[in-house]
Structures are given as C-alpha cells and as structure tokens.
Amino acid sequence: MRTIDWVDGRISLIDQTRLPDTLATLEIDDIETLIDAIRRLAVRGAPALGVAGALGVALLGKRGGDVRADAARLRAARPTAVNLAWGVDRVLAKLDEGPDATLAEALLIMNEDIRRNRELAFRGAAWLTERIGHPVNVQTHCNAGGLACVEWGTALGIVRALGETDGLGHVYVDETRPLLQGARLTAWELAQQGIPHTVVVDSAGPSVIARGLADAVVVGADRIAANGDVVNKIGTYPLALAAARAGIPFVVAAPESTVDLATPDGEHVEIEIRDPAEIVGPGKTNALNFAFDVTPADLVTAIITDERIIHGKPLG
Ligand code: MRU
C-alpha cells in the first residue's frame, strides 16, 4: 500500500496520526485540507512531503483559480524539509503546459520516489555490509521508512534491504519525542516486515551506542546543506555525537531531492518550532518545541543518495 497516491482525481494518503491503532486513508481534493494534513503530520517525512507538494499543485492545476498563490501557501506549510518546496516548484514549472502536464510531472515524481529510494537502500546496505562484515545492528531515529516516502523508505529502506540480503541484526528505534514517529510508525513498519526491533526512549539512544549494541546509526534527513550539514528530526545530533565517540559509522540516507545546494550550511536552515502543547499539554507551562536539529558535516560518516555516496566532503 502506498503512503500517498493519486486515486480517481484525488490525493489518497495514509493518515499517520491514527497509526498504529488504525490504518485509514484520507481522500483529499482541496488544498486547505492538504495543508492541514501536512501541518498536523497526517502526511510527513521529507520525500512524502515532496510528493504531497507535487500532487497538491496538480490538484490546483485541475481546479484553476490563483494557482501560484495557493501553491505558495502549500510550499510554506512546513519550513524545514526542502522536499516540499522542491515538489511544489518542479510541478509549478509545468503549469503553463496545462493540467495534464502538471499531473504527469507529479505522477513522475511519485513513481520516481519508489525507484530512487529502492536504489539508495541497496547501495546503503552494500556499503554497510562491506564495512561491518557481519549482520549489522542498527540504531535509528524518527521514521524514515515507507511511511515517510511513497513505498520504500530511506534509512529504513537500508534496513529492509539489509534484511533481504541476510545482513541485518537487530534494530534499535528511538521513540522520537514528542509525536512518537519511532515508537508508533517505525515500530509498526518493522513489525509488518518481521524485522526484530526494540524501542528505546530518545535519551537512551546514545547509551545503546555506548554499550556496543549498535554497529551503525542510520537516519534520514529533511535537508542536507551544501557543506554537508544534515538537518533531521530533533534528537539526531546526540546520536551522531555518541557514534563519533564510539567510533561507529553515522550514516544518512536521503534522495538527491533532499540535497539543497542553495543553502550553504545548517545555520541557514529554518528549524520548525511546533506548538508547546505537543510537549506539555495545552496552556500548562512554556516549552520550546524544536522539531529538527542540525548534525554538523564532520560527524557524518557517509551520505547515501540514489545517485552517490558522499564521504564528509562539500557537496556539489
Ligand atoms: O516531523 P517529521 O515526522 O516530518 O520528521 C521526519 C524526519 O525527520 C525524517 O527523519 C526525515 O524526514 C527523513 S524521512 C525519509
């Protein structure tokens, strides 16, 4: 089942706020509902947001009206993952060719997502197997699986590919505060695939690494800056520090659409700050709810994309 799809002229997406209890889809044919679904993380994860942006512009192209103004609001629904803006812009570039051309471009982006992530998954699995040489125990964070993409995940795509090639040991999953993308979504995906896994609280991730339980950290990314800094779900940076201390690889898996050469470094990326109520409940006390953090390039062992493996050097 695809996380996001185009069915009968509408966007059909799995409502991730209801997982793991209920597997239900939302059928969306207006832009306000799509923007709302993005903001409340019914659809989330950088590559899936790219596809949502692309299909959203295709929807706008069909409906008419001030497509560019609506597309600008869609593009800004969440600021950090570059894929959303990338998907919107790629389809907007076809607007003058008419609604059929915009839809064709959006469908191409959606179908390419599966192929590209599959490609990076097997490239990453081969790299880890060659480097580590025995079934690889992995520490991951957030959800960078099929639910964050269309079908094949990025970091969890590598885990799945390791599993298919008998190269996988155990997977440690950070619960991923505050919205529990690890405990709710990653654990659900791994269970579906029969992959052995254990959930730990976020603050235990570095200890999992320090105790030698993980051979590698494998995570996704929301944006990779030109200098190789990696922006990903809050709580990624401590894993990178722990991996460096323990001398294990810190691997980032992302499609090329997540690489943003227009942004020089992590300091220039807008980090989404979400509602304090997600942490402390409504109106109780103040909280600073950063949704993402920056892992400096020098802590990243390798970035695996659908086209290449980048080893701690400037991109380009
Ligand atoms: O807030 P989210 O759930 O959209 O954050 C998602 C992440 O941080 C993922 O790790 C990232 O988008 C990569 S998904 C392949």
XYZ file of C-alpha atoms and ligand atoms in Angstrom:
331
model
C 0.000 0.000 0.000
C 1.339 3.423 -0.925
C 1.679 6.105 1.744
C 0.475 8.711 -0.731
C -1.169 8.160 -4.101
C -3.345 9.737 -6.785
C -6.658 7.882 -6.958
C -9.699 8.947 -9.035
C -8.518 12.536 -9.371
C -7.800 12.971 -5.661
C -4.875 12.594 -3.275
C -5.215 9.491 -1.151
C -2.888 9.305 1.844
C -2.491 7.195 4.956
C -3.493 9.269 7.993
C -0.326 8.775 10.068
C -1.817 10.449 13.131
C -4.000 7.341 13.570
C -1.252 4.723 13.364
C -0.509 2.216 14.762
C -4.075 1.655 16.002
C -5.942 2.390 12.808
C -4.839 2.130 9.195
C -7.099 4.607 7.402
C -6.711 6.889 4.406
C -7.710 10.495 3.840
C -9.076 11.350 0.400
C -8.156 14.942 -0.367
C -9.386 17.125 -3.192
C -8.867 20.624 -1.833
C -5.729 22.484 -0.911
C -6.840 23.620 2.571
C -7.302 20.016 3.682
C -3.910 19.092 2.238
C -2.159 21.970 4.036
C -3.889 20.963 7.268
C -2.840 17.305 6.779
C 0.786 18.421 6.312
C 0.763 20.719 9.375
C -0.676 18.115 11.727
C 1.632 15.374 10.325
C -1.092 13.192 8.807
C 1.459 13.081 5.979
C 5.082 13.663 6.987
C 8.654 12.672 6.213
C 10.686 14.616 3.668
C 10.148 12.515 0.500
C 6.407 12.072 1.192
C 6.142 15.843 1.674
C 7.799 16.300 -1.736
C 5.156 14.100 -3.323
C 2.378 15.844 -1.366
C 3.622 19.196 -2.691
C 3.782 17.857 -6.246
C 0.319 16.264 -6.171
C -1.062 19.372 -4.438
C -0.007 21.567 -7.362
C -1.524 19.006 -9.770
C -4.769 19.311 -7.787
C -4.592 23.103 -8.052
C -3.904 22.867 -11.785
C -7.106 20.895 -12.244
C -9.218 23.308 -10.173
C -7.907 26.598 -11.630
C -8.051 29.891 -9.668
C -4.886 31.605 -8.427
C -2.719 28.515 -8.606
C 0.547 30.304 -7.852
C -0.775 31.964 -4.679
C -2.223 28.684 -3.378
C 0.972 26.850 -4.305
C 2.989 29.396 -2.292
C 0.882 28.627 0.803
C 1.267 24.894 0.234
C 5.052 25.337 -0.163
C 5.208 27.096 3.219
C 3.057 24.575 5.140
C 6.206 23.270 6.844
C 9.571 25.052 6.537
C 12.368 22.568 7.173
C 12.181 19.638 4.735
C 13.367 21.049 1.413
C 11.474 18.339 -0.483
C 8.119 20.099 -0.017
C 9.326 23.238 -1.811
C 11.160 21.070 -4.354
C 7.998 19.093 -5.227
C 5.869 22.250 -5.499
C 8.431 24.067 -7.671
C 9.020 21.131 -10.003
C 5.324 20.836 -10.842
C 4.732 24.609 -10.944
C 7.339 24.774 -13.713
C 4.875 22.775 -15.885
C 1.869 24.988 -15.137
C 1.937 26.837 -18.469
C 1.747 23.496 -20.311
C -1.692 22.789 -18.802
C -3.253 20.493 -16.181
C -2.327 17.244 -17.948
C 1.356 18.227 -17.955
C 1.297 19.229 -14.265
C -0.350 15.954 -13.301
C 2.127 13.963 -15.421
C 5.043 15.667 -13.662
C 3.554 14.999 -10.210
C 2.963 11.337 -11.039
C 6.527 11.066 -12.332
C 7.860 12.447 -9.035
C 5.692 9.974 -7.104
C 6.768 6.946 -9.122
C 10.423 8.006 -9.168
C 10.381 8.175 -5.366
C 9.922 4.409 -5.125
C 12.670 3.643 -7.621
C 15.137 6.146 -6.191
C 14.712 5.025 -2.576
C 14.988 1.385 -3.550
C 18.238 2.217 -5.295
C 19.709 4.090 -2.349
C 18.550 1.346 0.036
C 20.542 -1.391 -1.680
C 23.536 0.938 -2.156
C 23.484 1.723 1.579
C 23.031 -1.921 2.567
C 26.007 -2.976 0.441
C 28.158 -0.172 1.929
C 27.315 -1.178 5.499
C 27.788 -4.898 4.864
C 31.178 -4.285 3.276
C 32.255 -2.024 6.114
C 30.907 -4.025 9.058
C 31.110 -7.545 7.686
C 28.564 -9.300 9.934
C 24.817 -8.847 10.435
C 24.506 -5.142 11.175
C 22.806 -3.916 14.350
C 21.284 -0.543 13.604
C 20.239 2.423 15.732
C 17.682 4.658 14.004
C 15.612 7.717 14.870
C 12.198 9.019 13.862
C 10.570 7.332 10.879
C 12.468 7.237 7.604
C 10.525 4.283 6.241
C 7.880 3.699 3.610
C 5.538 5.939 5.610
C 7.936 8.857 5.131
C 8.139 8.210 1.397
C 5.782 6.587 -1.126
C 6.624 2.933 -0.593
C 10.346 2.310 0.027
C 11.959 4.164 2.887
C 15.390 5.775 3.051
C 17.068 4.786 6.369
C 14.506 2.025 6.908
C 14.879 1.198 3.214
C 18.503 0.339 4.008
C 17.331 -1.729 6.991
C 14.839 -3.548 4.752
C 17.495 -4.160 2.103
C 19.880 -5.494 4.774
C 17.102 -7.835 5.891
C 16.526 -9.059 2.344
C 20.241 -9.777 1.931
C 20.606 -11.537 5.318
C 22.803 -8.695 6.533
C 20.604 -7.396 9.351
C 20.971 -7.979 13.077
C 18.723 -6.008 15.443
C 17.177 -2.546 15.056
C 17.019 -0.074 17.966
C 14.318 2.541 17.451
C 14.258 5.843 19.345
C 10.668 6.569 20.367
C 11.114 10.100 18.933
C 9.525 12.644 21.198
C 7.120 14.329 21.165
C 4.992 12.773 18.433
C 6.493 9.283 18.606
C 7.241 8.673 14.951
C 9.680 5.964 16.098
C 7.503 4.151 18.635
C 4.295 4.488 16.583
C 5.402 4.398 12.943
C 8.855 2.801 12.665
C 7.961 0.020 15.108
C 4.734 -0.592 13.155
C 6.605 -0.796 9.834
C 9.291 -3.113 11.200
C 6.651 -5.383 12.728
C 4.865 -5.571 9.363
C 8.144 -6.675 7.790
C 9.004 -9.165 10.535
C 12.196 -7.299 11.428
C 13.412 -7.731 15.036
C 13.441 -4.390 16.816
C 13.370 -2.710 20.219
C 12.069 0.756 21.083
C 14.119 2.902 23.483
C 13.436 6.390 24.841
C 15.303 9.084 22.939
C 17.698 9.784 25.795
C 18.718 6.084 25.785
C 19.882 6.143 22.161
C 23.436 7.305 22.994
C 23.670 4.600 25.688
C 22.620 1.912 23.197
C 25.580 3.064 21.123
C 27.993 3.409 24.063
C 27.149 -0.148 25.192
C 28.102 -1.521 21.782
C 24.579 -2.665 20.902
C 24.583 -0.834 17.572
C 27.178 -1.185 14.798
C 25.909 1.866 12.916
C 23.468 4.746 13.188
C 21.282 5.059 10.091
C 18.915 8.014 9.797
C 17.103 10.029 7.133
C 17.280 13.766 6.501
C 14.954 16.689 5.917
C 17.601 18.862 4.325
C 21.284 18.440 3.560
C 23.116 21.741 3.164
C 25.882 22.405 0.646
C 28.620 21.921 3.270
C 27.175 18.501 4.226
C 25.411 19.588 7.436
C 22.384 17.348 7.985
C 19.042 18.577 9.323
C 16.838 15.801 10.685
C 14.320 15.112 13.481
C 15.249 16.587 16.861
C 17.381 14.055 18.707
C 19.517 13.057 15.721
C 22.522 15.168 16.757
C 23.091 13.334 20.109
C 23.227 10.052 18.181
C 25.906 11.496 15.903
C 27.957 12.611 18.900
C 27.632 9.186 20.506
C 28.529 7.439 17.237
C 31.680 9.562 16.893
C 32.689 8.772 20.488
C 32.102 5.051 19.945
C 33.803 5.008 16.534
C 30.827 3.604 14.639
C 29.525 4.974 11.311
C 26.840 7.655 11.319
C 25.058 7.170 8.014
C 22.486 9.485 6.446
C 20.170 8.134 3.750
C 18.283 10.571 1.524
C 17.290 11.036 -2.094
C 19.032 13.769 -4.101
C 15.882 15.909 -3.716
C 16.864 16.412 -0.060
C 20.256 17.873 -1.001
C 19.923 21.670 -1.017
C 22.957 23.276 -2.627
C 21.315 26.709 -2.325
C 21.677 26.573 1.454
C 25.327 26.911 2.497
C 25.120 25.237 5.911
C 22.828 24.085 8.700
C 22.747 27.522 10.338
C 20.837 28.830 7.329
C 18.032 26.233 7.596
C 14.779 27.323 9.208
C 14.100 24.881 12.040
C 10.370 24.357 12.555
C 9.227 25.219 16.078
C 5.958 23.483 16.880
C 3.199 24.078 19.408
C 4.426 23.715 23.044
C 1.176 21.838 23.717
C 2.671 18.836 21.878
C 5.132 18.517 24.795
C 3.398 19.811 27.903
C -0.317 19.810 27.047
C -2.455 22.873 26.437
C -1.614 26.048 28.381
C 0.226 24.297 31.214
C 3.758 25.675 31.010
C 6.144 27.068 28.463
C 8.115 24.728 26.208
C 10.475 25.174 23.278
C 9.425 22.544 20.765
C 12.184 22.346 18.138
C 11.116 19.788 15.527
C 14.584 19.318 13.993
C 18.285 19.653 14.776
C 21.492 20.096 12.804
C 24.216 17.454 12.714
C 27.461 19.100 11.587
C 29.047 17.582 8.488
C 32.181 16.464 10.348
C 30.103 13.994 12.393
C 28.610 12.369 9.273
C 30.476 9.302 8.034
C 28.558 8.945 4.770
C 25.521 10.310 2.974
C 23.907 7.684 0.763
C 21.700 9.008 -2.031
C 20.027 7.437 -5.046
C 22.989 8.564 -7.147
C 26.103 8.545 -4.987
C 27.849 8.054 -1.667
C 29.249 11.250 -0.205
C 32.001 10.942 2.403
C 32.218 14.042 4.606
C 33.191 16.420 1.784
C 31.474 19.546 0.448
C 28.654 18.592 -1.924
C 28.172 19.748 -5.485
O 8.384 15.798 11.551
P 8.537 14.654 10.576
O 7.910 13.389 11.048
O 8.104 15.048 9.179
O 10.105 14.431 10.539
C 10.597 13.432 9.689
C 12.052 13.190 9.809
O 12.762 13.883 10.495
C 12.630 12.111 8.941
O 13.738 11.520 9.555
C 13.078 12.713 7.603
O 12.021 13.432 7.017
C 13.548 11.694 6.647
S 12.241 10.679 6.072
C 12.824 9.630 4.881
